[in-house]
PDB file of C-alpha atoms in Angstrom:
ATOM      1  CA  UNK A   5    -189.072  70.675 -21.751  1.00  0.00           C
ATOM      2  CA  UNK A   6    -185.439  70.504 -20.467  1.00  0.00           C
ATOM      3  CA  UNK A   7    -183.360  67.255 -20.145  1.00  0.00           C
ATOM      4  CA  UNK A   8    -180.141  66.829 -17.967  1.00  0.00           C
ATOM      5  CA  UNK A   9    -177.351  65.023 -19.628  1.00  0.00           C
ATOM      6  CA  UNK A  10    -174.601  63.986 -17.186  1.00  0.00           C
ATOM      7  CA  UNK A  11    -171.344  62.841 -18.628  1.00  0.00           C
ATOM      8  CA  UNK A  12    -169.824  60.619 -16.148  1.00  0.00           C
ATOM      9  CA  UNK A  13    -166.396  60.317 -17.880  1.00  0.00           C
ATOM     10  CA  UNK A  14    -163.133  61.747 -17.057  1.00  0.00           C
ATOM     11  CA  UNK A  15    -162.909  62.873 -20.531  1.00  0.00           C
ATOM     12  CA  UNK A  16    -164.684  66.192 -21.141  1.00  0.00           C
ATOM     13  CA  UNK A  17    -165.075  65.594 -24.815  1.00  0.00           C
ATOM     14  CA  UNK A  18    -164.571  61.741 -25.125  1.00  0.00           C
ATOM     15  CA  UNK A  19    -166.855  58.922 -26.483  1.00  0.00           C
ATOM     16  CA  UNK A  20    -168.876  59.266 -23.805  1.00  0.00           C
ATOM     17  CA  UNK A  21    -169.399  63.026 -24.853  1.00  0.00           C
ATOM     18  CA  UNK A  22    -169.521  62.160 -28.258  1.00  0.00           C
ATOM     19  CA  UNK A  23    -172.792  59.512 -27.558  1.00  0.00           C
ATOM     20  CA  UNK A  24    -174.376  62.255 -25.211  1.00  0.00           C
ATOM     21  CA  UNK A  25    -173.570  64.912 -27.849  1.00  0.00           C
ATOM     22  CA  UNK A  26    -175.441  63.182 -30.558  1.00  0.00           C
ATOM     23  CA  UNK A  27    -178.382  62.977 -28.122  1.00  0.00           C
ATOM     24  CA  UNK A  28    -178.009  66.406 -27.390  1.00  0.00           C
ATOM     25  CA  UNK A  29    -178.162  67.761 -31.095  1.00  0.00           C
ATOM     26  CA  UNK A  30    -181.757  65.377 -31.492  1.00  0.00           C
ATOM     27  CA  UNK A  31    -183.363  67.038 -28.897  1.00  0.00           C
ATOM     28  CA  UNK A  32    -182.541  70.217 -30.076  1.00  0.00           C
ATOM     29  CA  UNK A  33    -183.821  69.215 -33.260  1.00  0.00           C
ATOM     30  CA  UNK A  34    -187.248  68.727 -31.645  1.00  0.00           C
ATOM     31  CA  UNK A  35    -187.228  72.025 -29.271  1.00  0.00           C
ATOM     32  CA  UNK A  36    -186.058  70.631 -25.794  1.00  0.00           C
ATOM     33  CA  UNK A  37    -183.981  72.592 -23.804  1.00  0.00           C
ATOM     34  CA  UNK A  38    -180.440  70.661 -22.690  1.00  0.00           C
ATOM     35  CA  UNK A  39    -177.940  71.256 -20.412  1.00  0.00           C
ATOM     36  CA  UNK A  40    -174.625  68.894 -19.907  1.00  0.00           C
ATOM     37  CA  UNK A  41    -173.387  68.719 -16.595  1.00  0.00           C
ATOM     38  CA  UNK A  42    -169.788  67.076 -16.387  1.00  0.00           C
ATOM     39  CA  UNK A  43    -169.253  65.027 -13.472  1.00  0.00           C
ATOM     40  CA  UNK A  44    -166.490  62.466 -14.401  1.00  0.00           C
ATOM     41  CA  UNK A  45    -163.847  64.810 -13.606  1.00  0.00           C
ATOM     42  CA  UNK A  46    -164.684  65.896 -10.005  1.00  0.00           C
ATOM     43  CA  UNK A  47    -163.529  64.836  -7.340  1.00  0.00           C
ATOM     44  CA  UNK A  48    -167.149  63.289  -5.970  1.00  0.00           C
ATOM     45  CA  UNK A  49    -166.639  60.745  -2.744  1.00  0.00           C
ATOM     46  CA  UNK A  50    -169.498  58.374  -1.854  1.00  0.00           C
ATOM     47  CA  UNK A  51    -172.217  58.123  -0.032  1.00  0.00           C
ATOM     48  CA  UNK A  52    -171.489  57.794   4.017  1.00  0.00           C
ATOM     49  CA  UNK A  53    -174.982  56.729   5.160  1.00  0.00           C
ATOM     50  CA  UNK A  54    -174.786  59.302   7.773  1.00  0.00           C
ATOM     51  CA  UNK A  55    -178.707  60.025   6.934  1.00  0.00           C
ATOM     52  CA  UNK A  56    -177.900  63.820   7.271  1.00  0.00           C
ATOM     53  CA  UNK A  57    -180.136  64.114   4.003  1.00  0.00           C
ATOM     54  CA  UNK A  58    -183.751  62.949   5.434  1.00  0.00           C
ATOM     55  CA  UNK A  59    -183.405  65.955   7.655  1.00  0.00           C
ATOM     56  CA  UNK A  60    -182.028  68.989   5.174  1.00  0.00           C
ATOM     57  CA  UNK A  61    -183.134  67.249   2.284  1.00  0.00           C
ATOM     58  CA  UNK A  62    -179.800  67.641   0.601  1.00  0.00           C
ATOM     59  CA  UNK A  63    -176.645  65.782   0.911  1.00  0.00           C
ATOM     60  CA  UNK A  64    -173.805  66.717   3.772  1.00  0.00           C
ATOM     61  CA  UNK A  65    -171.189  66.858   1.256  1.00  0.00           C
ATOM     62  CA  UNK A  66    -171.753  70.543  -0.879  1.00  0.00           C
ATOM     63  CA  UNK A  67    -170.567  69.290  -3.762  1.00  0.00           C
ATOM     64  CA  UNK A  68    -171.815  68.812  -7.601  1.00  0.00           C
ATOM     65  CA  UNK A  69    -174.227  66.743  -6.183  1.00  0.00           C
ATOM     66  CA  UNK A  70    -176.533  69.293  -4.135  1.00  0.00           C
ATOM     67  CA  UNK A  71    -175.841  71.608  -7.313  1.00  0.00           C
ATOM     68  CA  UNK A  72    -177.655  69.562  -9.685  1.00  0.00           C
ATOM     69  CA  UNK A  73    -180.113  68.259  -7.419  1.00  0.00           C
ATOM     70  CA  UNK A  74    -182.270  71.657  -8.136  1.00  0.00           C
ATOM     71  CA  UNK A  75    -181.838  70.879 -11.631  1.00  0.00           C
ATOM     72  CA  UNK A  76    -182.921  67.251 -11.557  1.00  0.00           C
ATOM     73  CA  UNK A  77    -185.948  68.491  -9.860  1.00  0.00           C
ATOM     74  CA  UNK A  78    -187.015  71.013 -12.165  1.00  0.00           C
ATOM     75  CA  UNK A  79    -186.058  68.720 -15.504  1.00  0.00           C
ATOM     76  CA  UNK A  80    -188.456  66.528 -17.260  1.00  0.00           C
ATOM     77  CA  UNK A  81    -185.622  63.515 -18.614  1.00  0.00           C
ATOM     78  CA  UNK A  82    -182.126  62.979 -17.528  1.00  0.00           C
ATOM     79  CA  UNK A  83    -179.172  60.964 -19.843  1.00  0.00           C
ATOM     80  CA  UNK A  84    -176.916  59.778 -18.233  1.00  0.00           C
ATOM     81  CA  UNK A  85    -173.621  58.628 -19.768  1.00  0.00           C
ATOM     82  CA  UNK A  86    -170.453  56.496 -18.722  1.00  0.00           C
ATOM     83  CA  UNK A  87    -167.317  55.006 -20.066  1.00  0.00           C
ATOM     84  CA  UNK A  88    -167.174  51.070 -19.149  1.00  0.00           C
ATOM     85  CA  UNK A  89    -164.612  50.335 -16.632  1.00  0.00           C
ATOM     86  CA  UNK A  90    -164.528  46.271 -15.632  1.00  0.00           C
ATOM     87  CA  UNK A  91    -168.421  45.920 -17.118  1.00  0.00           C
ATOM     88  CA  UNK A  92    -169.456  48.505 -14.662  1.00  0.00           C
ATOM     89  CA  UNK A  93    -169.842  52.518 -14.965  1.00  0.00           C
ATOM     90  CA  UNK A  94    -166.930  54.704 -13.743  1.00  0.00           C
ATOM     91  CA  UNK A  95    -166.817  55.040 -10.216  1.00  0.00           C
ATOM     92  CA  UNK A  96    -167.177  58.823  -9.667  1.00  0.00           C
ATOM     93  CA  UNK A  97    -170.708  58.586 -11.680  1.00  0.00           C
ATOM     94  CA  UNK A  98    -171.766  55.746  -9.483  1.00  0.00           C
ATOM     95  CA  UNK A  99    -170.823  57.866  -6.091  1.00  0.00           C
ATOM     96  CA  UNK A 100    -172.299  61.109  -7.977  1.00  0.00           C
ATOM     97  CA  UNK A 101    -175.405  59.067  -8.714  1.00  0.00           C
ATOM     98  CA  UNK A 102    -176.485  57.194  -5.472  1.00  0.00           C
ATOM     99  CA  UNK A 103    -175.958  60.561  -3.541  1.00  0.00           C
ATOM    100  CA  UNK A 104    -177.818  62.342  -6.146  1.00  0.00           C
ATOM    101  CA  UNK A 105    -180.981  59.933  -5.742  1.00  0.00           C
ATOM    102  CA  UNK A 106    -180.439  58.679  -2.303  1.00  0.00           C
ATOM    103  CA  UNK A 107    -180.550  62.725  -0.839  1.00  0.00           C
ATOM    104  CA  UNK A 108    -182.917  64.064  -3.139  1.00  0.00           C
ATOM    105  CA  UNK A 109    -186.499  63.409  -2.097  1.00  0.00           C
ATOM    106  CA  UNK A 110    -188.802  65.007  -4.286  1.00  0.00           C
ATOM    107  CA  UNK A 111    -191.126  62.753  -6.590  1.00  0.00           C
ATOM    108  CA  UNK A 112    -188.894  61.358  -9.592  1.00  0.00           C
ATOM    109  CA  UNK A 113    -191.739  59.777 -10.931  1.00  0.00           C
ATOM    110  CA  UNK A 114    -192.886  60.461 -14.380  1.00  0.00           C
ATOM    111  CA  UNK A 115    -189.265  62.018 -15.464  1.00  0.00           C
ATOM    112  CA  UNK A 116    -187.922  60.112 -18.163  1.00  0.00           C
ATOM    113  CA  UNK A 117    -184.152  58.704 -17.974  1.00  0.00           C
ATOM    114  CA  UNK A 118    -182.223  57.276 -20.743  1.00  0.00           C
ATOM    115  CA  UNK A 119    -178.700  55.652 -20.056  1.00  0.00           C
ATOM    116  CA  UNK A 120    -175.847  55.504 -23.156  1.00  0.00           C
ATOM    117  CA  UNK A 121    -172.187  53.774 -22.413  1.00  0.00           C
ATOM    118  CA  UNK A 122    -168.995  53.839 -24.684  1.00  0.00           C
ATOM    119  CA  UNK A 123    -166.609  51.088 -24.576  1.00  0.00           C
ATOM    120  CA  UNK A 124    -163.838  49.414 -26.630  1.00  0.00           C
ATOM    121  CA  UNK A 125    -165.151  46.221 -26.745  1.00  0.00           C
ATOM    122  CA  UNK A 126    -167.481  44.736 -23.954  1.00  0.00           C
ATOM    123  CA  UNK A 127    -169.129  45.336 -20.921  1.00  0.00           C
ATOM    124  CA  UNK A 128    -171.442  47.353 -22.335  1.00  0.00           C
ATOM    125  CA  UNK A 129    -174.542  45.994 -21.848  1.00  0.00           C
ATOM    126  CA  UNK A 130    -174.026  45.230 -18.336  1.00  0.00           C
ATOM    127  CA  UNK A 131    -173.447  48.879 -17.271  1.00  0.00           C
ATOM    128  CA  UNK A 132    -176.576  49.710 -19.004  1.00  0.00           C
ATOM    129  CA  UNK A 133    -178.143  47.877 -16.999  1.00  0.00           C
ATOM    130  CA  UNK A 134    -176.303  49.800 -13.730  1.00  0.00           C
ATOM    131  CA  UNK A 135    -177.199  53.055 -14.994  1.00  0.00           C
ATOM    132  CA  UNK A 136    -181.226  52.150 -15.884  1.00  0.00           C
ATOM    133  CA  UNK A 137    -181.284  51.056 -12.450  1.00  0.00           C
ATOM    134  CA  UNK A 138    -181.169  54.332 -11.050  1.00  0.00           C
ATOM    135  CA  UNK A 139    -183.981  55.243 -13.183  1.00  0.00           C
ATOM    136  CA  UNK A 140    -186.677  52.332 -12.010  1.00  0.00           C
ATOM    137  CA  UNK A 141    -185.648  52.566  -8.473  1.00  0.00           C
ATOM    138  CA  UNK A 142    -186.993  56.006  -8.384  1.00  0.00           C
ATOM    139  CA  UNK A 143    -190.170  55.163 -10.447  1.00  0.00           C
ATOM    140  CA  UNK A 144    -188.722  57.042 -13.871  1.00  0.00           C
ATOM    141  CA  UNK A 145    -190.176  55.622 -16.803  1.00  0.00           C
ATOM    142  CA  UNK A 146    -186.910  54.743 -19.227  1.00  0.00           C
ATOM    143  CA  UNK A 147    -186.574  55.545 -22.515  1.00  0.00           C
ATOM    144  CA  UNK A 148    -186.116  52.784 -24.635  1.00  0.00           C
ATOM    145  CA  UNK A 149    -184.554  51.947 -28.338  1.00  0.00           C
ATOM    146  CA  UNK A 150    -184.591  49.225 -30.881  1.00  0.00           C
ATOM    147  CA  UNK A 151    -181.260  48.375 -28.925  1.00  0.00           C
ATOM    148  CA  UNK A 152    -179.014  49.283 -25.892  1.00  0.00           C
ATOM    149  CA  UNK A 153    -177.540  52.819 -25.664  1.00  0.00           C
ATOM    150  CA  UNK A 154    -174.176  52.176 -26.870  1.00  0.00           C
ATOM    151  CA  UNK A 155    -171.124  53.319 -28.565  1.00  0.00           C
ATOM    152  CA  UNK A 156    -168.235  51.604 -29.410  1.00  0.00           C
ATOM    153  CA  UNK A 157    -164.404  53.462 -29.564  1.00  0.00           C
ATOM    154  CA  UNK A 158    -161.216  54.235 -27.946  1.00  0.00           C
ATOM    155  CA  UNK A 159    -161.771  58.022 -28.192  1.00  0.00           C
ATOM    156  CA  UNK A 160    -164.065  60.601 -29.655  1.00  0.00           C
ATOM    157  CA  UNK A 161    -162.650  60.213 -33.244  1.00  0.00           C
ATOM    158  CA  UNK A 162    -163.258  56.101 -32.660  1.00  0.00           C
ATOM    159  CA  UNK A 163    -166.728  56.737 -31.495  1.00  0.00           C
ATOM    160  CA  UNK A 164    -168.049  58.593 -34.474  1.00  0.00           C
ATOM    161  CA  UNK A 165    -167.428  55.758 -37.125  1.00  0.00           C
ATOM    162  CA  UNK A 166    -169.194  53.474 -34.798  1.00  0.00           C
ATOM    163  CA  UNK A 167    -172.573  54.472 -37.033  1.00  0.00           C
ATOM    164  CA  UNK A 168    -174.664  52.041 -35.520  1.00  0.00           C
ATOM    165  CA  UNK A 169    -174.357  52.925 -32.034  1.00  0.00           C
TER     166      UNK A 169
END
């Protein structure tokens, strides 16, 4: 088994990485393969609707987004994480993510997804809820938890005393 986990902050090794890390060293714990693909810090512009996709089946713009579609077809779960910016998911992840699902047409059903978002304070819960969306658009069951995916810090060293997220 192999899962994706995308780190949609600027911040290579941030909360955001800290959360996804901490996922990261459970799976490995129980055998699955994972690979982190950083997208927060590219320079990923959004989606055009020129429909180019429906007839290459990838997007026009050869970015990080046509490189990790392969992967997302040939993983079984994807994480995907973001810092909170005005209750909402940092922009870049939001254009890297409706490209990603919008020009990639192969059957997403039955791959698992699992969101997790760092903040300060608030807003948390209703990025979540942005990020999950992806998932059951596309038919991916999501993986769920005794309560929402989320950490709570300024930075990485904030992040780890937050021992209940």
């Amino acid at each position: 088994m192999k899962v994706l986990l995308i780190n949609g902050s600027p911040h290579a090794k941030g909360s955001t990485y800290t959360a996804l890390h901490e996922m990261e060293k459970v799976f490995a714990e129980n055998g699955i393969e994972t690979e982190l693909i950083h997208v927060g810090n590219k320079s990923v512009r959004g989606c055009v609707a020129c429909r180019s996709c429906a007839g290459t089946g990838k997007c026009t713009f050869d970015d990080v987004v046509n490189e990790t579609a392969k992967k997302f077809e040939e993983c079984d779960g994807m994480v995907v994480g973001s810092p909170v910016y005005y209750a909402s998911a940092n922009a870049t992840l939001v254009a890297f993510l409706d490209r990603l699902f919008y020009s990639s047409h192969f059957d997403k059903t039955m791959k698992v997804g699992a969101s997790v978002v760092s903040a300060r304070r608030g807003g948390l819960s209703a990025t979540f809820d942005e990020l999950n969306k992806y998932f059951t658009i596309a038919g991916m069951p999501v993986a769920s938890g005794q309560y929402w995916n989320s950490i709570h810090g300024n930075n990485a060293d904030e992040a780890v005393q937050d021992k209940e997220g």
